[in-house]
C-alpha positions as a printed NumPy array, in Angstrom:
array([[  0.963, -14.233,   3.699],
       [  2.991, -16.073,   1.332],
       [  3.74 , -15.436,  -2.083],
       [  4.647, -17.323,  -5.899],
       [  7.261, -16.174,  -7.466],
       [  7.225, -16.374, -11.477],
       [  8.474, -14.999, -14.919],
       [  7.156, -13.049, -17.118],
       [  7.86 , -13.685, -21.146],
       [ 10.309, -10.868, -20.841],
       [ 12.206, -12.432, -18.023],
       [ 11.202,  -9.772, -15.643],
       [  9.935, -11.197, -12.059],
       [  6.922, -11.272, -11.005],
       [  5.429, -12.137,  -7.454],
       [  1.93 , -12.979,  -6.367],
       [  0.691, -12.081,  -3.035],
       [ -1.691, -14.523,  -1.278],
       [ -4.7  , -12.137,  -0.092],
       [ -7.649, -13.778,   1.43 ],
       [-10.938, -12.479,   2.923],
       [-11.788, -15.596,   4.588],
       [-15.351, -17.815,   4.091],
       [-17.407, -16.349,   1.136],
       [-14.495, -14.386,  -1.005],
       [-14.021, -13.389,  -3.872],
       [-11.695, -15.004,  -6.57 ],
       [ -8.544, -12.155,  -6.01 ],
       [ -5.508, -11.939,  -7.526],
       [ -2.718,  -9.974,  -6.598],
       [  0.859,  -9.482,  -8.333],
       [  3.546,  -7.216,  -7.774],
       [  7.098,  -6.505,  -9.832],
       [  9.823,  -4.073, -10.063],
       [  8.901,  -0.47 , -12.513],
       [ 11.222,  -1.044, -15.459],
       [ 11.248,   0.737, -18.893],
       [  9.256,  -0.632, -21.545],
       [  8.728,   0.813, -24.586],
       [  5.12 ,   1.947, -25.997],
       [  4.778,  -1.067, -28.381],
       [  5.558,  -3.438, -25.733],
       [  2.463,  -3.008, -23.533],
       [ -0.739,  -2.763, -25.672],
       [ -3.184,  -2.139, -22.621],
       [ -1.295,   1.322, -22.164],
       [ -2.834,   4.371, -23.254],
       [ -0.892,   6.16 , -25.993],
       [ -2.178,   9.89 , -25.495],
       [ -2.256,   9.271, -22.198],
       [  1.514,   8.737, -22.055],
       [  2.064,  11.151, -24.782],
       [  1.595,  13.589, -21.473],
       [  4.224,  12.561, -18.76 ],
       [  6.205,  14.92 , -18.269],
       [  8.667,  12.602, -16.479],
       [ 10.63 ,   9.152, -17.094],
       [  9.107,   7.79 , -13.361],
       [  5.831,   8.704, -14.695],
       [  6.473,   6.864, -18.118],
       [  7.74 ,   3.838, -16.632],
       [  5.337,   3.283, -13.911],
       [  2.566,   3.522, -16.052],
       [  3.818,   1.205, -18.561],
       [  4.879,  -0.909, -15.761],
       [  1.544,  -1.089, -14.388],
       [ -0.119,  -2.029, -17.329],
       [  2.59 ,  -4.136, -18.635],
       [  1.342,  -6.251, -15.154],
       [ -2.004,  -5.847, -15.959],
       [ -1.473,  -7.686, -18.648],
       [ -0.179, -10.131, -17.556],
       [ -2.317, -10.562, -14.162],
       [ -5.331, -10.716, -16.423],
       [ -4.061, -13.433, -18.508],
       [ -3.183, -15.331, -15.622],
       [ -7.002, -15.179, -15.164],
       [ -7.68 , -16.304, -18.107],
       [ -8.95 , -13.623, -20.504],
       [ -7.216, -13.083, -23.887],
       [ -5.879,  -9.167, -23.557],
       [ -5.772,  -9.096, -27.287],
       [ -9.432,  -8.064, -27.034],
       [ -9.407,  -5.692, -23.792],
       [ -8.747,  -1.576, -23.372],
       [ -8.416,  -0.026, -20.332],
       [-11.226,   2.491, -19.598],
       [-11.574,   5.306, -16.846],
       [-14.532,   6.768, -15.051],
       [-15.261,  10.17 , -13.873],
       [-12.925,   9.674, -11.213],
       [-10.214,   8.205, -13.666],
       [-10.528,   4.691, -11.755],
       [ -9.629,   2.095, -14.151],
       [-11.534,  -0.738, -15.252],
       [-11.317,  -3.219, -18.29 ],
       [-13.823,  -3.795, -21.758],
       [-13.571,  -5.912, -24.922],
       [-12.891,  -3.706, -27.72 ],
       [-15.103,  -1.48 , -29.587],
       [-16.579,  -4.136, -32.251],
       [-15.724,  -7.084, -30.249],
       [-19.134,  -8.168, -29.657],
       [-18.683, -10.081, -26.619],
       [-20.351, -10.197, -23.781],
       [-18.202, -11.585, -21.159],
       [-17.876, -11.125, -16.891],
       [-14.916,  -8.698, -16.798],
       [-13.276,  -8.975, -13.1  ],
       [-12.61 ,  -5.296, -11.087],
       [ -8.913,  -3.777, -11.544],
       [ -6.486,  -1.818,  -9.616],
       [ -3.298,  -0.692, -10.167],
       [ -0.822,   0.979,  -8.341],
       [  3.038,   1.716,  -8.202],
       [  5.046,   3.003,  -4.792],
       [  9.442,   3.395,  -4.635],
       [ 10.23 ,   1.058,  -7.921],
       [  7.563,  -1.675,  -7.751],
       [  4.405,  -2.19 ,  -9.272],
       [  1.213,  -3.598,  -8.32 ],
       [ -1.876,  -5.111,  -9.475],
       [ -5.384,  -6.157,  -7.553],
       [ -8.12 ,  -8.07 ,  -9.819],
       [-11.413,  -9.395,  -8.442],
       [-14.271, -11.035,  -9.677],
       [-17.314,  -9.523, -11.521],
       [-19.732,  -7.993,  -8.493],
       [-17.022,  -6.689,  -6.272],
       [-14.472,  -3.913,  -6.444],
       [-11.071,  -3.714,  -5.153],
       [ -8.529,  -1.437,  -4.498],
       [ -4.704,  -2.092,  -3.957],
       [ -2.021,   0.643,  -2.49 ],
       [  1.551,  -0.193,  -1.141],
       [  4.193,   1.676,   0.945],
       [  8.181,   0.76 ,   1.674],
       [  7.743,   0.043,   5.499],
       [ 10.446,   2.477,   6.45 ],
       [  8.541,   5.258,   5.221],
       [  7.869,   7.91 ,   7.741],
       [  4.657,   9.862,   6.928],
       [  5.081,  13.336,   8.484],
       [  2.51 ,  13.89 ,  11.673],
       [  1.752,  17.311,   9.971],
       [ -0.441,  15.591,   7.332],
       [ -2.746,  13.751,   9.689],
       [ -4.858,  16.281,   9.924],
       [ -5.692,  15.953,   6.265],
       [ -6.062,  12.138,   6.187],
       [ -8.048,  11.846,  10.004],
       [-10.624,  13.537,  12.012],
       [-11.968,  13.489,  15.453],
       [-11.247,  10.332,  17.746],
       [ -9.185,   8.702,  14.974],
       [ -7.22 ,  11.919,  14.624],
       [ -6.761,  11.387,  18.553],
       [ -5.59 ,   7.893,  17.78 ],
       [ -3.076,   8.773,  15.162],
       [ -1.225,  11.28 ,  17.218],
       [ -1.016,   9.121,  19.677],
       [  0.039,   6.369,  18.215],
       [  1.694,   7.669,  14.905],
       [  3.434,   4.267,  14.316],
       [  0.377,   3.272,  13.095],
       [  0.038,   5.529,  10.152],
       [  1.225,   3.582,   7.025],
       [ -1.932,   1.189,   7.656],
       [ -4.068,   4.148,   7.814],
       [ -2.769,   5.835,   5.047],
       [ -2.476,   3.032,   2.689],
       [ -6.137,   1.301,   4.145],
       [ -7.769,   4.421,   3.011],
       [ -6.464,   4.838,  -0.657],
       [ -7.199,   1.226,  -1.088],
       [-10.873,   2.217,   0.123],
       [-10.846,   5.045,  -1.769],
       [-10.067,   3.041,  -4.843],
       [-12.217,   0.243,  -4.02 ],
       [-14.806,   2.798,  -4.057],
       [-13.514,   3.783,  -7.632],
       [-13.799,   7.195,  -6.656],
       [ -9.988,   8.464,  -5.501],
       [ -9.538,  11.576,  -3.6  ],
       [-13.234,  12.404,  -4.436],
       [-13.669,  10.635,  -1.39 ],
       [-12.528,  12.815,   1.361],
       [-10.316,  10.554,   3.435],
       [-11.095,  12.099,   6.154],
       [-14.327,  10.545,   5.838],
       [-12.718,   7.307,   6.372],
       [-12.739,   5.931,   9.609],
       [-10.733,   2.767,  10.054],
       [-10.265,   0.725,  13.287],
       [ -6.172,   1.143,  12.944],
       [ -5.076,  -1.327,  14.984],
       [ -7.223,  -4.589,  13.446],
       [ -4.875,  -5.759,  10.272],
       [ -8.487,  -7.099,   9.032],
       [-11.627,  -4.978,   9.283],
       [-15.403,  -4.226,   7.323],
       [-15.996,  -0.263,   6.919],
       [-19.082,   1.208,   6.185],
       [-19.214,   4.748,   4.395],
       [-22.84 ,   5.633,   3.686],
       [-24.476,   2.576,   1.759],
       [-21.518,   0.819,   0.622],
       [-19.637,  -1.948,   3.095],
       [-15.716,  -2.436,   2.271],
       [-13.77 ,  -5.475,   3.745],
       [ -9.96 ,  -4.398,   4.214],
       [ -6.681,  -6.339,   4.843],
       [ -3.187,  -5.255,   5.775],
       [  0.005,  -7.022,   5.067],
       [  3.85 ,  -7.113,   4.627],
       [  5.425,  -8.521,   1.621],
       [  9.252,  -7.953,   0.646],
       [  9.663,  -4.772,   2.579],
       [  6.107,  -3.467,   1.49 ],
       [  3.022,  -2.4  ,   3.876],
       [  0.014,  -3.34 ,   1.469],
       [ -3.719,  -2.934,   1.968],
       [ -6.45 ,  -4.422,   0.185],
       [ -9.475,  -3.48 ,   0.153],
       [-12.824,  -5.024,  -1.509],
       [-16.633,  -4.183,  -1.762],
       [-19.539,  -5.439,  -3.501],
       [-19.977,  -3.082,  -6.414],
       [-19.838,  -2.495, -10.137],
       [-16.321,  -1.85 , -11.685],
       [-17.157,  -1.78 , -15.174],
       [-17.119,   1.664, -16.898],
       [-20.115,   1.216, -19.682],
       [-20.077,   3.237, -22.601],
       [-23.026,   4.022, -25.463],
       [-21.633,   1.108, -27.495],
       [-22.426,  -1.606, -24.396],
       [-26.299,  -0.469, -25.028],
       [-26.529,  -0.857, -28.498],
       [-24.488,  -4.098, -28.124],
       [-27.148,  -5.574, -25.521],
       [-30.176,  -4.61 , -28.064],
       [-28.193,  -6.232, -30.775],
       [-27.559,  -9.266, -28.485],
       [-30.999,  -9.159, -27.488],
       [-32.333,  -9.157, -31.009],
       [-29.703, -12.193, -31.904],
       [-31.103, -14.177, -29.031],
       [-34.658, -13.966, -30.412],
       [-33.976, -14.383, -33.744],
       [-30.894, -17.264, -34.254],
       [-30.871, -16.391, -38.444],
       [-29.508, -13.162, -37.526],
       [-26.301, -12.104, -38.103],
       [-23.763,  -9.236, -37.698],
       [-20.15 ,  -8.68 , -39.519],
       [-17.422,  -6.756, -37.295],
       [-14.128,  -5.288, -36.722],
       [-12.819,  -4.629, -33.673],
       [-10.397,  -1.257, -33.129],
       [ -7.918,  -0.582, -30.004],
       [ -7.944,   2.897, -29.428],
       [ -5.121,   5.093, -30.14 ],
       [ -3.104,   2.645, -32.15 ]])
């Protein structure tokens, strides 16, 4: 997989990471870059009283890292971030929305973020599919007496015997897991994967994930994707489709607004 190396208005480097499904995928984008400190006012897509909470400067930094990325990952999309807050479900999975008061009514694509030993990363697909995005230094040794937690049965079989393999199991099922847009709520254990294909599809009940394993810059990354919604609506969206709806059927009509970033 090759990658395009580029700056960011800060000067800090940024790389993105060719991942392809093959005939009939999705637009993806991928980027990666080194955690650095930023400060709050720097990175509008981060979440103020969420950060208000971190204990710890790695936790600070990678969070304002990753969303420092986001930023700029979704502007290389094309969408003006001036207008978009970061939302999380039930889960906390992340996804994007215009502001509160925004009134627009736009295809939003699917986000994940992520952040493993000092770098950063970033996953966006198109509107219909999720995606989720996880990353490991390839000299990291994952200790055999946590197998048992990630892996059951014949895979668990696998694993032990072949415990080389499990950086592509462990990172293909926390991309699943956050392609899913559910996290640790989904057991991994529940997770079979076919270890030793670096490109595989992965059915868990009614939903169908595609995943993909790589190396980039002393990284083992897994993608995963699956058709699916990863928009996080809120009571607003509803009253904004009646208004739209109303607008549509009656052009005279018109609406004044102002639109707020939360926390700010």
């Amino acid at each position: 997989m090759s990658s395009v190396s580029f700056l960011s208005d800060n000067g800090g480097i940024m790389q993105e990471i060719d991942v392809d499904f093959g005939p009939g995928s999705p637009r993806i984008l991928c980027l990666c870059a080194p955690v650095t400190h930023y400060e709050l006012n720097e990175v509008p897509l981060a979440d103020a009283d969420e950060v208000a909470k971190f204990a710890t400067k790695k936790r600070y930094e990678e969070h304002l890292s990753g969303r420092f990325l986001l930023d700029k990952a979704l502007s290389k999309w094309g969408i003006n971030t001036s207008l978009i807050e970061v939302r999380r479900n039930q889960f906390r999975a992340p996804s994007i929305a215009f502001l509160p008061g925004s009134w627009i009514r736009q295809a939003l694509p699917s986000i994940s973020i992520g952040h493993s030993k000092g770098q950063a990363f970033v996953a966006l697909v198109e509107n219909g599919w999720t995606i989720g995005i996880d990353a490991e230094p390839l000299d990291l040794e994952i200790s055999s007496g946590v197998f048992d937690m990630m892996s059951k049965g014949n895979e668990l079989v696998r694993l032990r015997a072949h415990p080389d393999l499990s950086l592509a199991l462990w990172t293909g099922k926390e991309a699943i897991q956050k392609a899913a847009r559910r996290g640790m709520h989904l057991n991994p254990r529940e997770i079979e994967i076919p270890i030793e294909n670096k490109n595989t599809n992965i059915s868990i009940g009614d939903s169908k994930f595609q995943l993909k394993s790589l190396t980039h810059n002393g990284f083992f990354i897994s993608v995963s994707i699956g058709r699916g919604n990863g928009y996080d609506s809120n009571p607003e969206d509803e009253l904004l489709d009646r208004t739209l709806e109303r607008m549509n059927n009656n052009p005279d009509w018109s609406v004044g607004c102002n639109t707020t970033r939360a926390n700010l």
